[in-house]
C-alpha cells in the first residue's frame, strides 16, 4: 500500500506540474501524442500570445504577471530574457525591440506546431489550420505564401460539414484574401473579395469580421477618389 500511495502521489505531482507548465498543457499533450488537434491547439496557444503583443494587436494582451510567467517558460536560458523583462518593467511593453523578437519566436513555434498538425491531420478538414498559417505568413509580409494558405482555408471551408463554422471560415478567408490584395495595391481584386465576404456574412447573419462593411466602403471611397474603377 505504501508503494501504491507513493506512486499515486508522484503521478499527482507530475500532473500538477504539467498543468501549471508555463508553455501550456498543450505543450505536454503534443509531446505525448501525435494527435493533430494537440499540435493545432499548441500552435494556437503560441500564436494568440504573439498576437497579443506589439502595437497592432489581434488578440487579448496577457497581464504583466502572466506575460512574465510565459516568457520565463518559453525563453528559459535565452540570453535575451533579461532584456525582455527589463523592457516590460520599464513600461515599454508595447512594441519594444526585444518584445518584437519574442513575438517572432512565438510565431515560429506556432508555425512548427501547425506544420506537425498538417503532417498528421490525415483526412481531417481543418480550414482554421490553413487560416492561422496564413496569418503568420501575412504578418511576415509573405503575400504569395499567405494567399496560398488562405485559398486552402477557403477550399477546406467549402467542404466543412457544419454550416456555421463553414460560413465563418468562408467569410474570414475571403476577407483575408481581400486584405492581401489591398496590401499589394490591387484595389479591384481587393474589392471583389471584400464584397464577396460582406455578402456572405450578411446572408449568413454573422458578424465574424465586424469592420468588413466599413473597410469595403473605405476602399470604395479610395477607388472613387483615385478613379480606379
Short mmCIF file of C-alpha atoms in Angstrom, two decimals:
data_model
loop_
_atom_site.label_atom_id
_atom_site.label_comp_id
_atom_site.label_asym_id
_atom_site.label_seq_id
_atom_site.Cartn_x
_atom_site.Cartn_y
_atom_site.Cartn_z
CA UNK A 1 0.00 0.00 0.00
CA UNK A 2 2.87 2.36 0.79
CA UNK A 3 4.37 1.83 -2.67
CA UNK A 4 0.97 2.40 -4.30
CA UNK A 5 0.50 5.60 -2.31
CA UNK A 6 3.96 6.83 -3.34
CA UNK A 7 3.27 6.08 -6.99
CA UNK A 8 -0.10 7.82 -6.81
CA UNK A 9 1.47 10.87 -5.15
CA UNK A 10 4.21 11.01 -7.79
CA UNK A 11 1.65 10.78 -10.60
CA UNK A 12 -0.42 13.53 -8.99
CA UNK A 13 2.57 15.84 -8.60
CA UNK A 14 3.62 15.19 -12.19
CA UNK A 15 0.10 16.01 -13.40
CA UNK A 16 0.05 19.23 -11.41
CA UNK A 17 3.45 20.27 -12.76
CA UNK A 18 2.23 19.63 -16.29
CA UNK A 19 -0.98 21.56 -15.75
CA UNK A 20 0.91 24.60 -14.48
CA UNK A 21 3.65 24.39 -17.12
CA UNK A 22 4.11 27.95 -18.48
CA UNK A 23 4.18 26.60 -22.01
CA UNK A 24 0.56 25.40 -21.58
CA UNK A 25 -0.90 21.96 -21.15
CA UNK A 26 -0.90 21.63 -24.96
CA UNK A 27 2.90 21.60 -24.95
CA UNK A 28 2.90 18.41 -22.90
CA UNK A 29 -0.01 16.94 -24.84
CA UNK A 30 1.95 17.39 -28.07
CA UNK A 31 4.96 15.63 -26.52
CA UNK A 32 2.88 12.58 -25.66
CA UNK A 33 0.63 12.19 -28.70
CA UNK A 34 0.68 12.65 -32.47
CA UNK A 35 -2.93 13.86 -32.45
CA UNK A 36 -3.17 16.79 -34.91
CA UNK A 37 -5.52 18.65 -32.58
CA UNK A 38 -2.83 18.69 -29.90
CA UNK A 39 -0.35 20.30 -32.31
CA UNK A 40 -3.02 22.66 -33.61
CA UNK A 41 -4.00 23.84 -30.15
CA UNK A 42 -0.35 24.28 -29.19
CA UNK A 43 0.14 26.45 -32.27
CA UNK A 44 -2.96 28.47 -31.39
CA UNK A 45 -1.58 28.97 -27.87
CA UNK A 46 1.71 30.39 -29.18
CA UNK A 47 0.05 32.45 -31.91
CA UNK A 48 -2.52 34.02 -29.59
CA UNK A 49 0.22 35.12 -27.19
CA UNK A 50 2.18 36.62 -30.08
CA UNK A 51 -0.92 38.36 -31.42
CA UNK A 52 -1.47 39.99 -28.03
CA UNK A 53 1.97 41.64 -28.10
CA UNK A 54 3.20 44.66 -30.00
CA UNK A 55 1.24 47.74 -31.00
CA UNK A 56 -1.01 46.12 -33.64
CA UNK A 57 -2.81 43.55 -31.52
CA UNK A 58 -5.07 40.86 -32.93
CA UNK A 59 -5.70 39.07 -29.62
CA UNK A 60 -6.13 39.97 -25.96
CA UNK A 61 -2.95 41.03 -24.19
CA UNK A 62 -1.74 38.91 -21.30
CA UNK A 63 -1.49 40.54 -17.91
CA UNK A 64 2.01 41.64 -16.94
CA UNK A 65 2.35 38.78 -14.47
CA UNK A 66 1.13 36.17 -16.96
CA UNK A 67 3.38 37.55 -19.72
CA UNK A 68 6.42 37.25 -17.46
CA UNK A 69 5.45 33.71 -16.47
CA UNK A 70 5.15 32.69 -20.12
CA UNK A 71 8.42 34.39 -21.08
CA UNK A 72 10.26 32.66 -18.24
CA UNK A 73 8.99 29.31 -19.50
CA UNK A 74 9.49 29.79 -23.24
CA UNK A 75 12.73 31.78 -23.14
CA UNK A 76 14.30 29.98 -20.17
CA UNK A 77 18.05 30.10 -20.76
CA UNK A 78 17.75 32.54 -23.66
CA UNK A 79 20.24 35.41 -23.25
CA UNK A 80 17.57 37.88 -24.40
CA UNK A 81 15.23 37.10 -21.50
CA UNK A 82 16.67 39.70 -19.05
CA UNK A 83 16.39 42.41 -21.71
CA UNK A 84 12.78 41.44 -22.44
CA UNK A 85 11.81 41.57 -18.76
CA UNK A 86 13.63 44.90 -18.38
CA UNK A 87 11.72 46.26 -21.37
CA UNK A 88 8.43 45.31 -19.77
CA UNK A 89 9.45 46.62 -16.36
CA UNK A 90 10.27 49.98 -17.92
CA UNK A 91 6.77 50.21 -19.36
CA UNK A 92 7.93 49.68 -22.95
CA UNK A 93 5.91 46.52 -23.45
CA UNK A 94 4.05 47.90 -26.44
CA UNK A 95 6.30 47.19 -29.40
CA UNK A 96 9.77 47.21 -27.84
CA UNK A 97 12.56 45.67 -29.96
CA UNK A 98 13.13 42.63 -27.73
CA UNK A 99 9.40 42.05 -27.46
CA UNK A 100 9.34 42.02 -31.26
CA UNK A 101 11.96 39.25 -31.24
CA UNK A 102 9.93 37.32 -28.67
CA UNK A 103 6.85 37.75 -30.84
CA UNK A 104 8.74 36.39 -33.87
CA UNK A 105 9.93 33.44 -31.80
CA UNK A 106 6.39 32.65 -30.67
CA UNK A 107 5.16 32.71 -34.26
CA UNK A 108 7.99 30.40 -35.30
CA UNK A 109 6.92 27.97 -32.56
CA UNK A 110 3.31 28.27 -33.74
CA UNK A 111 4.36 27.57 -37.33
CA UNK A 112 6.28 24.46 -36.28
CA UNK A 113 3.25 23.19 -34.36
CA UNK A 114 0.93 23.91 -37.29
CA UNK A 115 3.33 22.07 -39.58
CA UNK A 116 3.09 19.00 -37.36
CA UNK A 117 -0.70 19.28 -37.33
CA UNK A 118 -0.72 19.43 -41.13
CA UNK A 119 1.52 16.37 -41.42
CA UNK A 120 -0.59 14.29 -39.02
CA UNK A 121 -4.07 15.52 -39.96
CA UNK A 122 -4.87 12.65 -42.32
CA UNK A 123 -8.29 13.23 -43.90
CA UNK A 124 -9.42 15.83 -41.37
CA UNK A 125 -10.90 19.02 -42.81
CA UNK A 126 -9.25 21.88 -40.94
CA UNK A 127 -9.82 25.26 -42.61
CA UNK A 128 -8.77 27.02 -39.41
CA UNK A 129 -5.34 25.41 -39.59
CA UNK A 130 -4.65 26.84 -43.05
CA UNK A 131 -6.13 30.17 -42.00
CA UNK A 132 -3.83 30.52 -39.00
CA UNK A 133 -0.81 29.56 -41.10
CA UNK A 134 -1.88 32.28 -43.50
CA UNK A 135 -1.97 34.84 -40.68
CA UNK A 136 1.62 34.06 -39.72
CA UNK A 137 2.76 34.49 -43.32
CA UNK A 138 0.71 37.67 -43.64
CA UNK A 139 2.41 39.09 -40.55
CA UNK A 140 5.78 38.27 -42.15
CA UNK A 141 4.79 40.12 -45.31
CA UNK A 142 4.94 36.98 -47.47
CA UNK A 143 1.84 37.77 -49.51
CA UNK A 144 2.16 34.97 -52.07
CA UNK A 145 2.52 32.23 -49.46
CA UNK A 146 -0.22 33.76 -47.31
CA UNK A 147 -2.56 33.83 -50.31
CA UNK A 148 -1.94 30.13 -50.89
CA UNK A 149 -2.82 29.29 -47.27
CA UNK A 150 -5.96 31.45 -47.25
CA UNK A 151 -7.05 29.87 -50.53
CA UNK A 152 -6.58 26.43 -48.98
CA UNK A 153 -8.61 27.59 -45.97
CA UNK A 154 -11.39 28.74 -48.31
CA UNK A 155 -11.36 25.43 -50.18
CA UNK A 156 -11.42 23.43 -46.94
CA UNK A 157 -14.23 25.60 -45.59
CA UNK A 158 -16.38 24.71 -48.60
CA UNK A 159 -16.13 21.03 -47.59
CA UNK A 160 -16.67 21.52 -43.86
CA UNK A 161 -19.78 19.65 -42.62
CA UNK A 162 -21.02 22.16 -40.02
CA UNK A 163 -22.77 25.14 -41.54
CA UNK A 164 -21.93 27.93 -39.09
CA UNK A 165 -18.20 27.23 -39.00
CA UNK A 166 -18.18 26.75 -42.77
CA UNK A 167 -19.77 30.18 -43.20
CA UNK A 168 -17.43 31.81 -40.68
CA UNK A 169 -14.26 30.46 -42.27
CA UNK A 170 -15.54 31.36 -45.74
CA UNK A 171 -16.03 34.97 -44.67
CA UNK A 172 -12.72 35.17 -42.80
CA UNK A 173 -10.78 33.64 -45.69
CA UNK A 174 -12.37 35.88 -48.32
CA UNK A 175 -11.69 38.91 -46.13
CA UNK A 176 -8.06 37.83 -45.69
CA UNK A 177 -7.61 37.41 -49.45
CA UNK A 178 -9.01 40.92 -49.85
CA UNK A 179 -6.52 42.21 -47.28
CA UNK A 180 -3.62 40.69 -49.24
CA UNK A 181 -4.83 42.23 -52.50
CA UNK A 182 -5.16 45.58 -50.74
CA UNK A 183 -1.63 45.30 -49.32
CA UNK A 184 -0.37 44.65 -52.85
CA UNK A 185 -2.24 47.66 -54.21
CA UNK A 186 -4.63 45.51 -56.26
CA UNK A 187 -7.73 47.52 -55.37
CA UNK A 188 -10.13 45.92 -57.85
CA UNK A 189 -9.20 42.45 -56.66
CA UNK A 190 -9.46 43.56 -53.03
CA UNK A 191 -12.92 44.99 -53.68
CA UNK A 192 -14.02 41.71 -55.27
CA UNK A 193 -13.00 39.68 -52.22
CA UNK A 194 -14.34 42.14 -49.66
CA UNK A 195 -17.67 42.33 -51.46
CA UNK A 196 -17.97 38.55 -51.54
CA UNK A 197 -17.10 38.34 -47.85
CA UNK A 198 -19.59 41.06 -46.97
CA UNK A 199 -22.38 39.41 -48.95
CA UNK A 200 -21.69 36.02 -47.37
CA UNK A 201 -21.58 37.49 -43.87
CA UNK A 202 -24.87 39.31 -44.46
CA UNK A 203 -26.51 36.23 -45.96
CA UNK A 204 -25.42 34.06 -43.03
CA UNK A 205 -26.43 36.66 -40.45
CA UNK A 206 -22.97 36.58 -38.87
CA UNK A 207 -20.62 39.24 -37.57
CA UNK A 208 -17.28 37.44 -37.71
CA UNK A 209 -15.50 40.42 -39.28
CA UNK A 210 -17.21 43.42 -37.61
CA UNK A 211 -15.42 46.10 -39.65
CA UNK A 212 -15.93 44.38 -43.01
CA UNK A 213 -18.57 46.77 -44.36
CA UNK A 214 -16.65 49.82 -43.11
CA UNK A 215 -13.47 48.58 -44.80
CA UNK A 216 -15.29 47.89 -48.05
CA UNK A 217 -16.77 51.41 -48.03
CA UNK A 218 -13.37 52.91 -47.22
CA UNK A 219 -11.82 51.09 -50.16
CA UNK A 220 -14.72 52.16 -52.36
CA UNK A 221 -14.07 55.80 -51.45
CA UNK A 222 -10.36 55.43 -52.23
CA UNK A 223 -11.12 53.90 -55.61
CA UNK A 224 -13.67 56.60 -56.44
CA UNK A 225 -11.31 59.41 -55.49
CA UNK A 226 -8.49 57.87 -57.49
CA UNK A 227 -10.68 56.93 -60.48
CA UNK A 228 -9.59 53.29 -60.12
CA UNK A 229 -12.90 51.67 -61.00
#
